C-alpha cells in the first residue's frame, strides 16, 4: 500500500533551522508532484511548498525565501529545508503526493518556541 512517512519534526528556537524528510513507498514516485502542507491548531491546512515531477517549485507566501523543497527520485524522498523559523511556523507538517486528492502522511510536529 501507499505510505508517506515524515520525519525531522522537533522543537526549535526562533531563527533556527530544521529539515523535514518524507519517504514514499507503494507509488511510482516519479509520476507525482509532491508537496508539504501544514496545519496549526484552529487553522485550516495550508500549502507550504510543492515540487513538480520535473523539479519546478512553488511556495506559500509566508515561507518564500526561508523554506526550500527538494526531491530525490532515486530515493523516493522529498525534503523541506526550513530556515529562519518563526513561532508562527509551529504546526503539524504533512507530506503529500498528488495534491489534495492524493496521498498523505501522518504528519510531523514542528514547534518554534523559545
Coordinates of N, CA and C in Angstrom, one line a residue:
X1 N 0.8 -1.2 0.0 CA 0.0 0.0 0.0 C 0.9 1.2 0.0
X2 N 0.2 2.4 -0.3 CA 1.0 3.6 -0.3 C 1.3 4.1 1.1
X3 N 2.6 4.5 1.3 CA 3.0 5.0 2.6 C 3.8 6.3 2.3
X4 N 3.5 7.3 3.1 CA 4.4 8.5 3.1 C 4.7 8.7 4.6
X5 N 6.0 8.7 4.9 CA 6.5 8.7 6.3 C 7.3 9.9 6.5
X6 N 6.9 10.9 7.3 CA 7.6 12.1 7.5 C 8.5 11.9 8.7
X7 N 9.6 12.6 8.8 CA 10.5 12.7 9.9 C 11.2 14.0 10.0
X8 N 11.7 14.3 11.1 CA 12.5 15.6 11.3 C 11.9 16.7 12.1
X9 N 10.6 16.5 12.4 CA 10.0 17.5 13.3 C 10.6 17.6 14.6
X10 N 10.6 18.8 15.2 CA 11.3 18.9 16.5 C 10.9 20.3 17.1
X11 N 11.3 20.5 18.3 CA 11.2 21.8 19.0 C 12.5 22.6 18.7
X12 N 12.3 23.8 18.1 CA 13.5 24.6 17.8 C 13.2 26.1 18.2
X13 N 14.3 26.8 18.5 CA 14.1 28.2 18.8 C 13.9 29.1 17.6
X14 N 13.2 30.2 17.8 CA 13.1 31.1 16.7 C 14.4 31.5 16.1
X15 N 14.4 31.5 14.7 CA 15.6 31.8 14.0 C 16.4 30.5 13.6
X16 N 16.0 29.4 14.2 CA 16.7 28.1 13.9 C 16.2 27.5 12.6
X17 N 16.8 26.3 12.4 CA 16.5 25.6 11.1 C 16.1 24.1 11.5
X18 N 15.4 23.6 10.5 CA 15.0 22.1 10.6 C 15.0 21.6 9.2
X19 N 15.2 20.3 9.0 CA 15.0 19.7 7.7 C 14.0 18.5 7.9
X20 N 12.9 18.6 7.2 CA 11.9 17.5 7.2 C 12.2 16.6 6.0
X21 N 12.0 15.3 6.2 CA 12.1 14.3 5.2 C 10.8 13.6 5.1
X22 N 10.5 13.1 3.9 CA 9.4 12.3 3.6 C 9.8 11.1 2.7
X23 N 9.6 9.9 3.2 CA 10.0 8.7 2.4 C 8.7 8.1 1.9
X24 N 8.7 7.9 0.6 CA 7.5 7.3 -0.1 C 7.7 5.9 -0.5
X25 N 6.6 5.1 -0.4 CA 6.7 3.7 -0.9 C 5.3 3.4 -1.4
X26 N 5.2 2.4 -2.3 CA 3.9 2.0 -2.9 C 3.4 2.8 -4.0
X27 N 4.2 3.8 -4.4 CA 3.8 4.6 -5.6 C 4.9 4.7 -6.6
X28 N 4.5 5.1 -7.8 CA 5.6 5.4 -8.8 C 5.9 6.8 -8.6
X29 N 7.0 7.0 -7.8 CA 7.3 8.3 -7.2 C 7.5 9.4 -8.3
X30 N 8.1 9.0 -9.4 CA 8.4 10.0 -10.5 C 7.2 10.5 -11.2
X31 N 6.0 9.9 -11.0 CA 4.8 10.4 -11.6 C 4.2 11.5 -10.9
X32 N 4.5 11.6 -9.6 CA 3.7 12.5 -8.7 C 4.4 13.8 -8.5
X33 N 3.6 14.9 -8.5 CA 4.1 16.1 -7.8 C 4.0 15.9 -6.3
X34 N 4.9 16.4 -5.6 CA 5.0 16.2 -4.1 C 4.8 17.6 -3.4
X35 N 4.3 17.5 -2.2 CA 4.2 18.8 -1.5 C 4.2 18.6 0.0
X36 N 4.5 19.7 0.6 CA 4.4 19.8 2.1 C 3.2 20.8 2.4
X37 N 2.4 20.4 3.3 CA 1.3 21.2 3.9 C 1.5 21.3 5.4
X38 N 0.8 22.2 6.0 CA 0.9 22.3 7.4 C -0.5 22.7 8.0
X39 N -0.7 22.3 9.2 CA -1.9 22.7 9.9 C -1.6 23.1 11.4
X40 N -1.9 24.3 11.7 CA -1.8 24.8 13.1 C -3.1 24.6 13.8
X41 N -3.0 24.6 15.1 CA -4.3 24.4 15.9 C -5.3 25.5 15.6
X42 N -6.5 25.1 15.3 CA -7.6 26.0 15.0 C -7.5 26.6 13.6
X43 N -6.6 26.2 12.7 CA -6.5 26.7 11.4 C -6.7 25.7 10.4
X44 N -6.9 26.1 9.1 CA -7.1 25.2 8.0 C -5.7 24.7 7.6
X45 N -5.7 23.5 7.0 CA -4.4 23.0 6.4 C -4.0 23.9 5.2
X46 N -2.8 24.3 5.1 CA -2.3 25.2 4.0 C -1.1 24.6 3.3
X47 N -1.0 25.0 2.1 CA 0.2 24.6 1.3 C 1.4 25.3 1.8
X48 N 2.5 24.6 2.0 CA 3.8 25.2 2.4 C 4.7 25.3 1.1
X49 N 4.8 24.2 0.4 CA 5.7 24.1 -0.7 C 5.3 22.9 -1.6
X50 N 5.5 23.0 -2.9 CA 5.3 21.9 -3.8 C 6.4 21.8 -4.8
X51 N 6.6 20.6 -5.3 CA 7.6 20.4 -6.4 C 7.0 19.5 -7.4
X52 N 7.1 19.8 -8.7 CA 6.5 19.0 -9.8 C 7.5 17.9 -10.1
X53 N 7.0 17.0 -11.0 CA 7.8 15.9 -11.4 C 9.2 16.3 -12.0
X54 N 9.2 17.4 -12.6 CA 10.4 17.9 -13.3 C 11.1 19.0 -12.5
X55 N 10.7 19.1 -11.2 CA 11.5 19.9 -10.3 C 11.1 21.4 -10.2
X56 N 10.0 21.8 -10.8 CA 9.6 23.2 -10.6 C 8.9 23.3 -9.2
X57 N 9.2 24.4 -8.6 CA 8.7 24.6 -7.2 C 7.8 25.8 -7.1
X58 N 6.9 25.7 -6.1 CA 6.2 26.9 -5.6 C 6.0 26.9 -4.1
X59 N 5.8 28.1 -3.5 CA 5.8 28.2 -2.1 C 4.7 29.1 -1.6
X60 N 4.2 28.8 -0.4 CA 3.3 29.7 0.2 C 3.9 31.0 0.5
X61 N 3.2 32.1 0.4 CA 3.8 33.4 0.6 C 4.5 33.6 1.9
X62 N 4.0 32.9 3.0 CA 4.6 33.1 4.3 C 6.0 32.5 4.5
X63 N 6.3 31.6 3.5 CA 7.6 30.9 3.7 C 8.6 31.2 2.6
X64 N 8.2 32.0 1.6 CA 9.1 32.3 0.5 C 10.4 32.9 1.0
X65 N 11.5 32.4 0.5 CA 12.8 32.9 0.9 C 13.4 32.3 2.1
X66 N 12.5 31.5 2.8 CA 13.0 30.8 4.1 C 13.0 29.3 3.9
X67 N 12.1 28.8 3.2 CA 12.0 27.3 3.0 C 12.4 26.9 1.6
X68 N 12.9 25.7 1.5 CA 13.3 25.1 0.2 C 12.8 23.7 0.1
X69 N 12.1 23.4 -0.9 CA 11.6 22.0 -1.1 C 12.5 21.4 -2.2
X70 N 12.8 20.1 -2.0 CA 13.6 19.3 -3.0 C 13.2 17.9 -3.0
X71 N 13.5 17.2 -4.0 CA 13.2 15.8 -4.1 C 14.3 15.0 -4.7
X72 N 14.4 13.7 -4.3 CA 15.4 12.8 -4.7 C 14.6 11.6 -5.3
X73 N 14.5 11.5 -6.6 CA 13.6 10.5 -7.2 C 14.2 9.1 -7.0
X74 N 15.5 9.0 -7.0 CA 16.2 7.7 -6.7 C 15.9 7.1 -5.4
X75 N 15.7 8.0 -4.4 CA 15.4 7.6 -3.0 C 14.0 7.6 -2.7
X76 N 13.2 8.1 -3.7 CA 11.7 8.3 -3.4 C 11.5 9.1 -2.2
X77 N 12.1 10.3 -2.1 CA 12.1 11.1 -1.0 C 11.9 12.6 -1.4
X78 N 11.2 13.3 -0.5 CA 11.1 14.7 -0.7 C 11.5 15.4 0.7
X79 N 12.1 16.6 0.5 CA 12.6 17.2 1.7 C 12.1 18.7 1.8
X80 N 12.1 19.2 3.0 CA 11.8 20.6 3.2 C 12.8 21.2 4.2
X81 N 13.7 22.0 3.6 CA 14.7 22.7 4.4 C 14.0 24.0 4.9
X82 N 13.9 24.2 6.2 CA 13.3 25.3 6.8 C 14.3 26.2 7.6
X83 N 14.5 27.4 7.2 CA 15.4 28.3 7.8 C 14.7 29.5 8.4
X84 N 15.4 30.2 9.3 CA 14.8 31.4 9.9 C 13.4 31.1 10.4
X85 N 13.3 30.1 11.2 CA 11.9 29.7 11.7 C 11.3 30.7 12.6
X86 N 10.0 30.8 12.5 CA 9.3 31.8 13.4 C 8.3 31.0 14.2
X87 N 7.8 31.6 15.3 CA 6.8 30.9 16.1 C 5.5 30.6 15.3
X88 N 5.2 31.4 14.3 CA 4.0 31.2 13.5 C 4.2 30.0 12.5
X89 N 5.4 29.4 12.4 CA 5.6 28.2 11.7 C 5.2 27.0 12.4
X90 N 4.9 27.1 13.7 CA 4.5 26.0 14.5 C 3.3 25.3 13.9
X91 N 3.3 24.0 13.7 CA 2.2 23.3 13.1 C 2.6 21.8 12.9
X92 N 1.6 21.0 12.6 CA 1.9 19.7 12.1 C 2.1 19.8 10.6
X93 N 3.2 19.2 10.1 CA 3.6 19.3 8.7 C 3.3 17.9 8.1
X94 N 2.6 18.0 7.0 CA 2.2 16.8 6.3 C 2.9 16.7 4.9
X95 N 3.3 15.5 4.6 CA 3.8 15.2 3.2 C 2.6 14.8 2.3
X96 N 2.6 15.2 1.1 CA 1.6 14.9 0.2 C 2.1 14.5 -1.2
X97 N 1.4 13.5 -1.8 CA 1.7 13.1 -3.1 C 0.4 13.2 -3.9
X98 N 0.5 14.0 -5.0 CA -0.7 14.1 -5.9 C -1.7 15.1 -5.5
X99 N -1.3 16.1 -4.7 CA -2.2 17.2 -4.4 C -3.3 16.8 -3.5
X100 N -4.4 17.6 -3.4 CA -5.4 17.5 -2.3 C -6.1 16.2 -2.4
X101 N -6.3 15.6 -3.6 CA -7.0 14.3 -3.7 C -6.0 13.1 -3.7
X102 N -4.8 13.3 -3.4 CA -3.8 12.3 -3.4 C -3.6 11.6 -2.1
X103 N -2.3 11.3 -1.8 CA -2.0 10.6 -0.6 C -1.3 11.5 0.4
X104 N -1.5 11.1 1.7 CA -1.0 11.9 2.8 C -0.2 11.1 3.8
X105 N 0.8 11.7 4.4 CA 1.5 11.1 5.5 C 0.8 11.4 6.8
X106 N 1.4 10.9 7.9 CA 0.7 11.0 9.2 C 1.0 12.3 9.9
X107 N 2.0 13.0 9.4 CA 2.4 14.3 9.9 C 3.5 14.3 10.9
X108 N 4.2 15.4 11.0 CA 5.3 15.5 12.0 C 5.2 16.9 12.6
X109 N 5.4 17.0 13.9 CA 5.2 18.2 14.7 C 6.4 19.1 14.6
X110 N 6.2 20.3 14.2 CA 7.3 21.4 14.3 C 6.8 22.4 15.3
X111 N 7.6 22.7 16.3 CA 7.3 23.7 17.3 C 8.4 24.7 17.4
X112 N 8.1 25.9 17.1 CA 9.1 27.0 17.2 C 8.8 27.9 18.4
X113 N 9.7 27.8 19.4 CA 9.4 28.5 20.6 C 10.7 28.6 21.4
X114 N 10.8 29.7 22.1 CA 12.0 30.0 23.0 C 11.7 29.4 24.4

